[in-house]
XYZ file of C-alpha atoms in Angstrom:
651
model
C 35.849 10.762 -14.251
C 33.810 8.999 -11.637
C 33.905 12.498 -9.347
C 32.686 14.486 -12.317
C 30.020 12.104 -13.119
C 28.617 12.689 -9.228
C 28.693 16.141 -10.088
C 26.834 15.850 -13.291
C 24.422 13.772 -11.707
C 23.917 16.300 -8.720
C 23.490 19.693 -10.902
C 20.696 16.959 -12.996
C 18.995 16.604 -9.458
C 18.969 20.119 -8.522
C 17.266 21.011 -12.026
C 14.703 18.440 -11.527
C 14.089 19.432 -8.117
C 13.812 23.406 -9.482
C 11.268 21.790 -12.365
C 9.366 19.773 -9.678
C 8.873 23.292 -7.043
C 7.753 25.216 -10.417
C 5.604 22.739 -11.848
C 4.189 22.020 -8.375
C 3.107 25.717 -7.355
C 2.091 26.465 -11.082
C -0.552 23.193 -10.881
C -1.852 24.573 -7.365
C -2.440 28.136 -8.937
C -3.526 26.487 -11.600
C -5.753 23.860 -10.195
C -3.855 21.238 -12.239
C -4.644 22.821 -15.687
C -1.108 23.536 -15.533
C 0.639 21.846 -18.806
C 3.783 20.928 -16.302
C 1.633 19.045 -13.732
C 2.539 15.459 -15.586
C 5.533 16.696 -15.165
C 6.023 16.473 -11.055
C 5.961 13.216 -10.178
C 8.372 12.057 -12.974
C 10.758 14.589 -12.047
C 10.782 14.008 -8.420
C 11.577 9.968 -9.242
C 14.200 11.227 -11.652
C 15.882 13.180 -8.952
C 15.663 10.542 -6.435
C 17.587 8.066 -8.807
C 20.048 10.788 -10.029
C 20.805 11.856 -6.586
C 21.561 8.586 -5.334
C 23.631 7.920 -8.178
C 25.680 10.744 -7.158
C 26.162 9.783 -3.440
C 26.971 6.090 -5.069
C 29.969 7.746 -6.739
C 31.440 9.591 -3.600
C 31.251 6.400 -2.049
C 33.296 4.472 -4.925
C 35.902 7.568 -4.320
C 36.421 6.748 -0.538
C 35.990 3.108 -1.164
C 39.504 3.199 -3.716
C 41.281 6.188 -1.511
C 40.782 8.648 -4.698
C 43.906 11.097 -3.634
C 43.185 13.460 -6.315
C 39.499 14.039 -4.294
C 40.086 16.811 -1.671
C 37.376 15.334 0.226
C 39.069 12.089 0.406
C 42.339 13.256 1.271
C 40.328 14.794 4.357
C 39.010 12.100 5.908
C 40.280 9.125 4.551
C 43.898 7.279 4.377
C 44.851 4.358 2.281
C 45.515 2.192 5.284
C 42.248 2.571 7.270
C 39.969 -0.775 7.234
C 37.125 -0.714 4.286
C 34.413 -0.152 6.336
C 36.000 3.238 7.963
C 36.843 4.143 4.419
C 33.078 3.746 3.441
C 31.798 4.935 6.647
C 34.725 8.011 6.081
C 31.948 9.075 3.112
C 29.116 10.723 5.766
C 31.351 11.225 9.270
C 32.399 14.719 7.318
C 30.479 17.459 6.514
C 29.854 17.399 2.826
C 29.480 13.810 2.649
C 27.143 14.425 5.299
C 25.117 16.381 3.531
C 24.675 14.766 0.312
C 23.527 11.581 2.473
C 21.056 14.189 3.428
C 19.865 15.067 0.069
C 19.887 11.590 -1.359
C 17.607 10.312 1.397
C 15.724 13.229 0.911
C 15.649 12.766 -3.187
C 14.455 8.986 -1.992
C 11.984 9.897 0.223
C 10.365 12.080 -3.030
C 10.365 9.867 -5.983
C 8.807 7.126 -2.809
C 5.765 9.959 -2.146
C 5.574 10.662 -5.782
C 5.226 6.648 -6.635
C 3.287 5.255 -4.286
C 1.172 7.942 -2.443
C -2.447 8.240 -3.864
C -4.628 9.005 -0.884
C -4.578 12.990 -1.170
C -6.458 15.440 -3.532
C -4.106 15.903 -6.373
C -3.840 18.817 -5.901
C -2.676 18.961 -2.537
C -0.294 16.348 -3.463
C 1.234 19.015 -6.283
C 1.446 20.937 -3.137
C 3.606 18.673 -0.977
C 5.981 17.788 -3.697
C 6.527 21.469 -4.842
C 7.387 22.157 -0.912
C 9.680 19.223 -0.818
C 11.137 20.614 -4.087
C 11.688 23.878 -2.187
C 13.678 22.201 0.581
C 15.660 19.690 -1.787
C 16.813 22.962 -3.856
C 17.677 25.050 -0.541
C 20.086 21.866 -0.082
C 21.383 21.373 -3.511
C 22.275 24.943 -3.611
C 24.155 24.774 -0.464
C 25.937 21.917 -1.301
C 26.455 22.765 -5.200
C 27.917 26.431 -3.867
C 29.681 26.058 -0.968
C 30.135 22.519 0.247
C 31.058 20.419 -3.033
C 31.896 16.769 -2.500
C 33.501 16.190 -5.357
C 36.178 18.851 -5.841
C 39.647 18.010 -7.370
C 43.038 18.612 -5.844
C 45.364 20.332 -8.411
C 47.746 17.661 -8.060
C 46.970 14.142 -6.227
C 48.025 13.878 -2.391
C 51.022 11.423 -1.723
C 48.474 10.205 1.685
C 44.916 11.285 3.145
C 45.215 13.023 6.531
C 42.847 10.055 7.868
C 39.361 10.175 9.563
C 39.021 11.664 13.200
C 39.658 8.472 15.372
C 37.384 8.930 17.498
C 34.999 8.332 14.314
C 36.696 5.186 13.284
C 33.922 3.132 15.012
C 31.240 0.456 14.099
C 28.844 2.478 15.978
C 29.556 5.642 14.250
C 29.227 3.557 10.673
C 25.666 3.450 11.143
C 24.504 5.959 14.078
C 24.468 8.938 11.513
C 22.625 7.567 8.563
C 19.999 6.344 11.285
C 19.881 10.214 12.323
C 19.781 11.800 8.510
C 16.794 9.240 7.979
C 15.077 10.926 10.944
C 15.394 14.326 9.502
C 14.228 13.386 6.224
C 11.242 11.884 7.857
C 10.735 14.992 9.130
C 11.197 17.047 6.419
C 8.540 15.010 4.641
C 6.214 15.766 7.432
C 6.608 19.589 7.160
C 6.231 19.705 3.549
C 2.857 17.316 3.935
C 2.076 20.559 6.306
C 2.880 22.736 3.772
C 0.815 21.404 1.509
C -1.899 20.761 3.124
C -1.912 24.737 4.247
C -1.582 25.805 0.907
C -4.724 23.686 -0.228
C -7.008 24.316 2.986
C -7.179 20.523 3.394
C -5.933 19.983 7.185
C -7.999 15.887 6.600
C -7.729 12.576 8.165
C -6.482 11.509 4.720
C -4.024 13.995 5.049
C -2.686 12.965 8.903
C -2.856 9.334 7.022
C -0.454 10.270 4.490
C 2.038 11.902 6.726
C 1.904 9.402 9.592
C 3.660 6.527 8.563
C 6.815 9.192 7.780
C 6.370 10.557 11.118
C 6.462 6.923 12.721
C 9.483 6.575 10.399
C 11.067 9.321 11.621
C 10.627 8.840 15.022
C 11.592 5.094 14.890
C 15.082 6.363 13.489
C 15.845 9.103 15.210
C 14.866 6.618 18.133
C 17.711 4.390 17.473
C 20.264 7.184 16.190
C 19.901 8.698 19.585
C 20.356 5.321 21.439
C 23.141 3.873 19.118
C 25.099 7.719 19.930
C 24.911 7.759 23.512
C 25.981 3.657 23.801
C 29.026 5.093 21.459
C 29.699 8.026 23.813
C 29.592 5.857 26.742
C 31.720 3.234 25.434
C 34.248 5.374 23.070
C 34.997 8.137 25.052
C 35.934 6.767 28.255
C 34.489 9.092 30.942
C 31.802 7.150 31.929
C 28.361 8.452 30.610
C 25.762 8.269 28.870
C 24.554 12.101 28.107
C 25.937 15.084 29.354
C 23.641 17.615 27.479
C 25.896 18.076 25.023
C 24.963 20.650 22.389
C 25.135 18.410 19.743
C 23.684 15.301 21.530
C 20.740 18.440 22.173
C 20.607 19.090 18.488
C 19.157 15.223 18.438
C 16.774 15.351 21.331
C 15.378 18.313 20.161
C 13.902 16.875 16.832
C 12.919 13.709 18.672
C 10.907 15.708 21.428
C 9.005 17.343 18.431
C 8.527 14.036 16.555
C 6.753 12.899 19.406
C 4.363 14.931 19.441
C 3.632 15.246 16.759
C 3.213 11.710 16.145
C 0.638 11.766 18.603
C -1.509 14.781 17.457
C -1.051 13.276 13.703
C -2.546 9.815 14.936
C -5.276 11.525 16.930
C -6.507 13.748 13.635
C -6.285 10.709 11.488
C -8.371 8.425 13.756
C -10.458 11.004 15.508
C -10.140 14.390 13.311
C -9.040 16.541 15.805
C -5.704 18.608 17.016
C -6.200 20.108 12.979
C -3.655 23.224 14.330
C -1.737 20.950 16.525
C -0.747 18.950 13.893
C 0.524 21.452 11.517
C 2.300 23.541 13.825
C 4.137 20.788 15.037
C 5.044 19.352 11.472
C 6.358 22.863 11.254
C 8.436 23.213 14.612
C 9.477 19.617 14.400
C 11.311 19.875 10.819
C 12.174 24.021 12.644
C 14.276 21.699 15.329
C 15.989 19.371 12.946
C 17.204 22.743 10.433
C 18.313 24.085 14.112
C 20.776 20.984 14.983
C 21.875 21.227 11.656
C 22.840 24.871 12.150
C 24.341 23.921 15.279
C 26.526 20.784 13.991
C 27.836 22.540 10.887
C 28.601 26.565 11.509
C 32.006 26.262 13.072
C 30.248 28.055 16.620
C 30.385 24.635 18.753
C 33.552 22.896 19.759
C 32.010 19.195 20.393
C 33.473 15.486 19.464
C 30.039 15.266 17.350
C 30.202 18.658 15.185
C 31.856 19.281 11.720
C 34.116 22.161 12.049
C 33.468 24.007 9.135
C 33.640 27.613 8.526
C 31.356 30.287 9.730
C 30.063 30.950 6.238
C 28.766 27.831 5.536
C 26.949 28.229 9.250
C 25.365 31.323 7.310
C 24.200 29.848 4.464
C 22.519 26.903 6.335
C 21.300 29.835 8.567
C 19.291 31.935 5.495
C 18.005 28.150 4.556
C 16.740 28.175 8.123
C 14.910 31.491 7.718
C 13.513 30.933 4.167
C 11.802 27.621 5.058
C 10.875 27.928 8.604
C 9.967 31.710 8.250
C 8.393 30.976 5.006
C 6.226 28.652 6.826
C 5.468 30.201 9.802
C 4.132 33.229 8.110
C 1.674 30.966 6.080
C 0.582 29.122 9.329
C -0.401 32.783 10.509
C -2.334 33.595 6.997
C -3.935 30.438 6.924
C -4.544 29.290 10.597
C -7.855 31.069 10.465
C -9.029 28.881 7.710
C -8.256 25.407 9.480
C -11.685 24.094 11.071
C -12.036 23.058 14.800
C -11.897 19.626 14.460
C -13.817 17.407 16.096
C -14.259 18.618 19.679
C -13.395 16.738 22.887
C -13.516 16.776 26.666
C -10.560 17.066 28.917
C -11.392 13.960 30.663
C -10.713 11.559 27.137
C -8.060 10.390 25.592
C -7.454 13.206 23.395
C -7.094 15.437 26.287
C -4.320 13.512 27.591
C -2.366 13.164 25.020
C -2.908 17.315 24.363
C -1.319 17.747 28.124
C 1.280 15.497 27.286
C 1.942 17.521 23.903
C 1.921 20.579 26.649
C 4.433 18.824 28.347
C 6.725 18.062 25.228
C 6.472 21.348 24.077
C 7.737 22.874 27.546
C 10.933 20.102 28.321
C 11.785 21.037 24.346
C 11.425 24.484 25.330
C 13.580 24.063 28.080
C 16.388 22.187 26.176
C 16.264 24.711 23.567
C 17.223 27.874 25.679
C 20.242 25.596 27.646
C 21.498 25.061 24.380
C 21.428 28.523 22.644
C 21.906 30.499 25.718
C 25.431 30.012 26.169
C 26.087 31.035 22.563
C 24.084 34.326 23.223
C 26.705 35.219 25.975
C 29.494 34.199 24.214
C 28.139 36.583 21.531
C 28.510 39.218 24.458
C 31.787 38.110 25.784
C 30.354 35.897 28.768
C 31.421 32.330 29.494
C 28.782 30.176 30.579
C 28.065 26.470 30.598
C 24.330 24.895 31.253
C 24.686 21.672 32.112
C 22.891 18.948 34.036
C 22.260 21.386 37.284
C 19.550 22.828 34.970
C 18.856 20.495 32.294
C 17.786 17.283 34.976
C 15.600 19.337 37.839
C 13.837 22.181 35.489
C 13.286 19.575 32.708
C 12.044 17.396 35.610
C 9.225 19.415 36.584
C 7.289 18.592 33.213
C 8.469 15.226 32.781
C 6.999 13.951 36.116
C 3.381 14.885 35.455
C 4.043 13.524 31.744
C 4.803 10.212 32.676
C 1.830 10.096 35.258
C -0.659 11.167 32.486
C 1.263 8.498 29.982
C 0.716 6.014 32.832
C -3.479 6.255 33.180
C -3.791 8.449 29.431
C -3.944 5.109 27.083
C -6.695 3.727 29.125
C -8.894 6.590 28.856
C -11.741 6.739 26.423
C -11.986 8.810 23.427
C -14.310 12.065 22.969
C -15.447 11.915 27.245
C -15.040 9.790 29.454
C -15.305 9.965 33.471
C -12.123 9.727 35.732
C -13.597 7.752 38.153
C -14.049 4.283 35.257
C -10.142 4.000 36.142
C -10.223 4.869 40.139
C -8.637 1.212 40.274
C -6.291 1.499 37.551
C -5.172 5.081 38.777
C -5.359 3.727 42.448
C -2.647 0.547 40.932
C -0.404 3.143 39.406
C -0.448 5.219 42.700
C 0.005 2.427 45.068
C 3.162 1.300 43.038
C 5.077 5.031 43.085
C 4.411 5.622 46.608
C 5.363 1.849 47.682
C 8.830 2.049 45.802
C 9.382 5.487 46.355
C 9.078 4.556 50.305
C 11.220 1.235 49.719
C 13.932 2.600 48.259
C 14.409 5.636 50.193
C 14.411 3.042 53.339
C 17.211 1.026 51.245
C 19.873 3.542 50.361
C 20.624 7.469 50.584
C 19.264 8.987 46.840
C 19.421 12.264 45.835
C 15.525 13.414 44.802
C 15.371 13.000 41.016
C 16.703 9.278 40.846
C 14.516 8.128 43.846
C 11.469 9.748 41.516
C 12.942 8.027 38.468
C 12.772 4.721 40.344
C 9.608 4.688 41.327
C 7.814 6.629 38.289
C 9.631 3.645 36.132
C 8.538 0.603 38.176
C 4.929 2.270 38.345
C 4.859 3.215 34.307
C 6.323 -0.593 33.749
C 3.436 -2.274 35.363
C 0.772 0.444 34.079
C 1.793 0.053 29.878
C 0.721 -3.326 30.107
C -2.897 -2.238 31.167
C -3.915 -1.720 27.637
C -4.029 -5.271 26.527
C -5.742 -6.563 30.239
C -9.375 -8.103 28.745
C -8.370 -8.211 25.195
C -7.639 -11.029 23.421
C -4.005 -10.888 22.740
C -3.912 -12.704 19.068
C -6.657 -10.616 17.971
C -4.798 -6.665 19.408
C -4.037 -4.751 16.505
C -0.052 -3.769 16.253
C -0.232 -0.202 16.786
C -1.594 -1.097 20.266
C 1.298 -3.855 20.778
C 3.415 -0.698 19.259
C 2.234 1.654 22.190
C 2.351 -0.644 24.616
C 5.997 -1.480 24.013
C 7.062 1.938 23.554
C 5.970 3.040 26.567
C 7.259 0.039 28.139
C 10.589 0.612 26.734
C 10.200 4.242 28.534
C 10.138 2.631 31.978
C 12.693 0.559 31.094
C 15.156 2.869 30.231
C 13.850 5.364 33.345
C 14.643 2.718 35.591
C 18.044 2.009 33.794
C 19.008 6.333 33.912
C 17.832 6.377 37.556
C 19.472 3.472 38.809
C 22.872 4.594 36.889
C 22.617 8.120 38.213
C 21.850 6.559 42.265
C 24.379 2.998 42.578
C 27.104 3.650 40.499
C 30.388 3.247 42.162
C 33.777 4.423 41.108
C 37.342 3.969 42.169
C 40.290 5.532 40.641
C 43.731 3.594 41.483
C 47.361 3.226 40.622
C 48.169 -0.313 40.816
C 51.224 -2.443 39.929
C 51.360 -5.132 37.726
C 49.966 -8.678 39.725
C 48.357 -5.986 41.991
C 44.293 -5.716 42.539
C 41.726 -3.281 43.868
C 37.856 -2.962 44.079
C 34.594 -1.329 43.279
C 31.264 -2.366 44.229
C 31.138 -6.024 43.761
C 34.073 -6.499 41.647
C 37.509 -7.385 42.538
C 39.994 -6.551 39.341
C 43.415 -8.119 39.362
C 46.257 -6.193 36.670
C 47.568 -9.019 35.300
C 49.806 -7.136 32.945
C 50.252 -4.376 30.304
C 51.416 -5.208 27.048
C 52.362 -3.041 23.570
C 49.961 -3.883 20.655
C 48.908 -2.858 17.271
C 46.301 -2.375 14.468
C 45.949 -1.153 11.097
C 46.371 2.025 11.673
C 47.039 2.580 15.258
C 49.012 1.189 18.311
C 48.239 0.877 21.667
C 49.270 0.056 25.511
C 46.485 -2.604 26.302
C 45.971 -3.691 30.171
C 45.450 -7.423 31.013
C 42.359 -7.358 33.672
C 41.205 -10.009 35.286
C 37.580 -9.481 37.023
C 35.311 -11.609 39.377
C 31.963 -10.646 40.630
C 31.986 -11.574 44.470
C 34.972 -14.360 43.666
C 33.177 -16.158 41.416
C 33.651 -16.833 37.401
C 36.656 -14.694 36.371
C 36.072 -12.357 33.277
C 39.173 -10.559 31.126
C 39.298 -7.422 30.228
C 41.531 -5.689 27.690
C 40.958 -1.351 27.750
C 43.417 0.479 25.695
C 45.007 3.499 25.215
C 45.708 3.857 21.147
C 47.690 6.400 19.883
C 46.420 7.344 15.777
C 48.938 8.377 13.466
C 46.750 9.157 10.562
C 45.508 11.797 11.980
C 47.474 11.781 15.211
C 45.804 11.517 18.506
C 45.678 9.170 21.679
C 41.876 7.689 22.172
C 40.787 5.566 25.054
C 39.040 2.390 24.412
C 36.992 1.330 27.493
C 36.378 -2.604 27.975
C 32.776 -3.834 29.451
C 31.606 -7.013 31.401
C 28.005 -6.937 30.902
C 25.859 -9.027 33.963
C 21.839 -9.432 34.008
C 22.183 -6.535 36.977
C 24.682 -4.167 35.862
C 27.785 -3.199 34.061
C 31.486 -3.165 35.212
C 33.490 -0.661 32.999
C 37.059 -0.171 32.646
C 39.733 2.774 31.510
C 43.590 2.202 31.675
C 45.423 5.265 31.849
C 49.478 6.341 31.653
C 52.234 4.926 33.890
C 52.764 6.765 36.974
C 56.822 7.041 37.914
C 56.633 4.449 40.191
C 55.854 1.814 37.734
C 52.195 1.446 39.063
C 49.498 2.042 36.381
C 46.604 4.344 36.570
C 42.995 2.263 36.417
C 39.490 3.844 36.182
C 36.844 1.562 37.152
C 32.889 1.937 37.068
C 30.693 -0.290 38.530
C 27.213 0.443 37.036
C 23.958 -1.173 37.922
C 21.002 -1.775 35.779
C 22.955 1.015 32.955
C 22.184 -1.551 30.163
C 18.445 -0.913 30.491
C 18.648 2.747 29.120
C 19.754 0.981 25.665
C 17.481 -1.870 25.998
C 14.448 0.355 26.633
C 15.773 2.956 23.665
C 15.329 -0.413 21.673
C 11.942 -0.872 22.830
C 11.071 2.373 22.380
C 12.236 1.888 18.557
C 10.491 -1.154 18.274
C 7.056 -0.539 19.369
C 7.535 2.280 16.780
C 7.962 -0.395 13.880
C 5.336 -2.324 15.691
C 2.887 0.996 15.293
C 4.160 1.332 11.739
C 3.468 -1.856 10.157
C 0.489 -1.874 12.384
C -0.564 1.683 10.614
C 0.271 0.466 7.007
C -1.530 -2.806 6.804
C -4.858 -1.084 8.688
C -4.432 1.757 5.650
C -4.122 -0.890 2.940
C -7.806 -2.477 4.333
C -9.292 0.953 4.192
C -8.294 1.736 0.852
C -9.420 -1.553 -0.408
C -12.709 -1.255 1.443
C -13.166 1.831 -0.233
C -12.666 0.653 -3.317
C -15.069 -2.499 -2.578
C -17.554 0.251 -1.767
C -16.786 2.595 -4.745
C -17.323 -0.603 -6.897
C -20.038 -1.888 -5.912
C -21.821 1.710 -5.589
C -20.470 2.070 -9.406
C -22.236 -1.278 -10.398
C -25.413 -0.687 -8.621
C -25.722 2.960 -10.993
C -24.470 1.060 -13.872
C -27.773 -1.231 -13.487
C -29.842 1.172 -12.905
């Protein structure tokens, strides 16, 4: 009963959303005279709550081990811990989805309850787009992807959840991602809307900003919180390897940037009017493309849902109808957006439009590595694009974009004249070339990480610039939110450059009571020893580390062997210092009774996570920053609407 109540629920929220894209276009034809136009915003709250009703059942199926579920016999087993049984609900790829489509139903009835800054009837518009995109994914999951289907008889056992997905991290690093999408779907139908209606406004970059910022801030920490879990779960080592799928993330994120720049500049300064839109478009184009990637069966990766080719086809038509869709009424209406305010290229604006350049050309770039190895498998040629072309052509944009992020925020808006920040630039200058001379006098670097280095230290000291002369109680938030964010960018440079140029490695056999060393560290093997969880047992080493003899830390890696589904994972084991990481794999028995170790030594790594963090949080910073400034403008308005009404009234 509680499966076919989810269903229920879910055909109910794909009927509202079909009432909510009718009622919308009719009232925009119409110009609200439209009978259905009360109807919009009701419906799209309605489907919100239905929708996440629905998802609440699924999750009360995993949550008991429903056997009778087919979906739960999939990717769940009766003895798995609670919280990989409710995490077992989105780490497949229906489940996935209808996470998708509830935050998406949320993210609706929250426009349709609380957003009153836009011309009504531009607001008909954006909720009859969203309506569009929430049916595209009812249908697929309604037709071809149905959570809730029934078994003919009940299963004796589930088959279990891949164990490589049995993780904390991978509890909460999807749902962090889906609510980054959904941000961004939001954003292209406020694009859509606003194209429809002709009104490309401030009001209208207001609107869609804080989802943006949202967005952004999530997809921030999804993409941090997945490449700790790769580094730490999969036992090679790393942090990103270009991965396809760990591409289908960046992508989005590269977009979002961007865009949340050109929507902040035509909110504040109203310009970038085409900017804006086209990214809203492209950015929401990159998220539909990951999903394509993740979920049509053509990518063998640890992160994608295997699912058949068919499915990969519908998502693919979905892909067409919106994007295309959209794309064709950019071209129609692009003529009809004004100019915008105009600007020089020595101003603020102008930076962050070569920066925007920039974006455009690295997500470029990471778009054609991705696909073009499908397009020769497609051919019957085997090819693999990997960091030999993903680090050094993606380098020559980001270089000059991190130079222009350096001096950009200190620039003036409308004009200004390069030579007001001579010193500033001078500062920034004197910093690269000083470190980039130090530390190619210190140790043997290949080119990119000696840049890295120095571009970081010099970006560190050059985001604080912003707040020099300002009272610091008194700077609004979304400053504090840009400075930190692009703090958190040198941080984590300076963390992937000094990971890619000192880490040290050392792969030995050693016998119980025996030791060996890398870097800094010796590591004595104490012992191995059999253990066991709930689901899973294991051969777990006994390490015993010191860092230059002193303080001895213990270590315990693993090697577990799954039997629900069966397969051997490695489970790495960290010691985490102020200047680095030590990281540790034990491996199989070699026939001499010595036992195979795989030991990192890794300084500074921990900074890529802490400045992803940063990054995240100077987007919250920006957010409530952008929220609280829009709730004084709307009541000064209305101060100023008042008083303007009483001063007619006595007249």
């Amino acid at each position: 009963m509680i499966a076919e109540l989810g269903l229920a629920a879910l055909w109910l929220a794909a009927a509202l959303a079909a009432l909510q894209m009718v009622a919308g276009f009719m009232a925009v034809r119409d110009d609200g005279s439209s009978e259905l136009v009360r109807l919009i915003r009701p419906a799209a709250i309605a489907q919100g709550v239905l929708v996440t009703f629905s998802f609440a059942m699924l999750v009360w199926l995993f949550a008991i081990t429903d056997l009778s579920v087919k979906l739960v016999v999939s990717n769940s087993h009766s003895m798995k811990p609670l919280i990989f049984k409710l995490s077992g609900t989105w780490g497949n790829h229906e489940g996935s989805m209808l996470l998708w489509v509830m935050v998406m139903g949320l993210a609706g009835a929250l426009i349709a309850a609380v957003e009153r800054r836009l011309p009504e009837r531009t607001m008909n518009a954006t909720l009859a787009a969203q309506g569009v995109v929430s049916l595209g994914f009812y249908a697929f999951l309604l037709l071809s992807s149905n959570p809730f289907e029934r078994l003919p008889t009940p299963a004796p056992e589930g088959m279990g959840l891949n164990p490589l997905l049995q993780d904390i991290g991978l509890a909460f690093h999807p749902p962090t991602l889906y609510l980054g999408y959904v941000g961004l779907s939001v954003a292209f139908s406020f694009a859509v809307g606003a194209l429809l209606t002709r009104q490309v406004t401030p009001n209208f970059a207001r609107a869609m900003r804080p989802w943006v910022l949202g967005a952004w801030v999530m997809l921030t920490v999804g993409i941090t919180a997945g490449s700790y879990w790769a580094y730490y779960e999969l036992g090679w080592g790393g942090w990103w390897f270009w991965d396809p799928v760990e591409n289908a993330s960046l992508m989005p994120w590269l977009a979002a940037t961007a865009l949340l720049h050109s929507a902040s500049v035509l909110a504040s300064r109203d310009a970038l009017r085409t900017w804006t839109i086209m990214l809203g478009v492209v950015a929401f184009s990159m998220s539909m493309v990951g999903t394509f990637l993740v979920r049509s069966g053509i990518l063998t990766s640890v992160h994608a849902f295997a699912v058949d080719p068919e499915r990969g086809s519908f998502i693919l038509v979905l892909l067409g109808i919106f994007i295309g869709g959209a794309l064709l009424l950019f071209a129609l209406r692009a003529s009809t957006i004004s100019e915008g305010q105009r600007f020089a290229l020595a101003s603020r604006e102008g930076a962050l439009v070569f920066n925007n350049v920039m974006l455009s050309a690295i997500l470029a770039i990471v778009l054609l590595g991705t696909l073009y190895p499908l397009l020769t498998e497609a051919f019957d040629v085997r090819v693999s694009v990997g960091p030999p072309y993903f680090n050094p052509v993606g380098a020559i944009f980001t270089v000059p974009m991190l130079a222009v992020m350096a001096v950009g925020p200190l620039l003036r808006w409308r004009r200004d004249r390069a030579d007001r920040i001579g010193r500033e630039v001078a500062l920034f200058a004197a910093l690269v070339l000083a470190a980039l001379i130090l530390f190619s006098l210190l140790a043997e670097m290949a080119i990119l990480p000696l840049l890295g280095l120095a571009l970081g230290i010099g970006l560190a000291v050059a985001s604080l610039l912003p707040l020099r002369g300002r009272k610091l109680s008194r700077t609004p938030l979304a400053t504090w939110g840009m400075v930190t964010a692009h703090f958190g960018i040198a941080v984590a440079l300076i963390g992937m450059a000094s990971e890619s140029a000192f880490t040290e490695e050392r792969l030995a056999a050693v016998a119980e009571g025996g030791s060996t060393t890398v870097g800094p560290w010796t590591i004595e093997l104490q012992g191995v020893e059999p253990v066991a969880g709930p689901n899973w047992t294991a051969i777990q080493g006994r390490l015993a580390a010191s860092y230059d003899g002193g303080e001895v830390k213990m270590l315990t890696p693993q090697s577990r062997n799954f039997w629900a589904p069966p397969q051997q994972t490695t489970e790495s084991a960290l010691v985490t210092r102020w200047n680095g990481q030590l990281y540790a794999v034990v491996g199989d028995r070699a026939p001499d009774g010595r036992w195979q170790l795989r030991l990192w030594w890794k300084p500074l790594v921990p900074l890529i996570w802490y400045g992803g963090l940063l990054v995240a949080l100077g987007g919250v910073l920006a957010l409530i920053g952008r929220v609280i400034s829009d709730i004084r403008h709307r009541r000064l308005a209305a101060r100023i609407a008042q008083r303007r009404a009483d001063r007619e009234a006595m007249a």
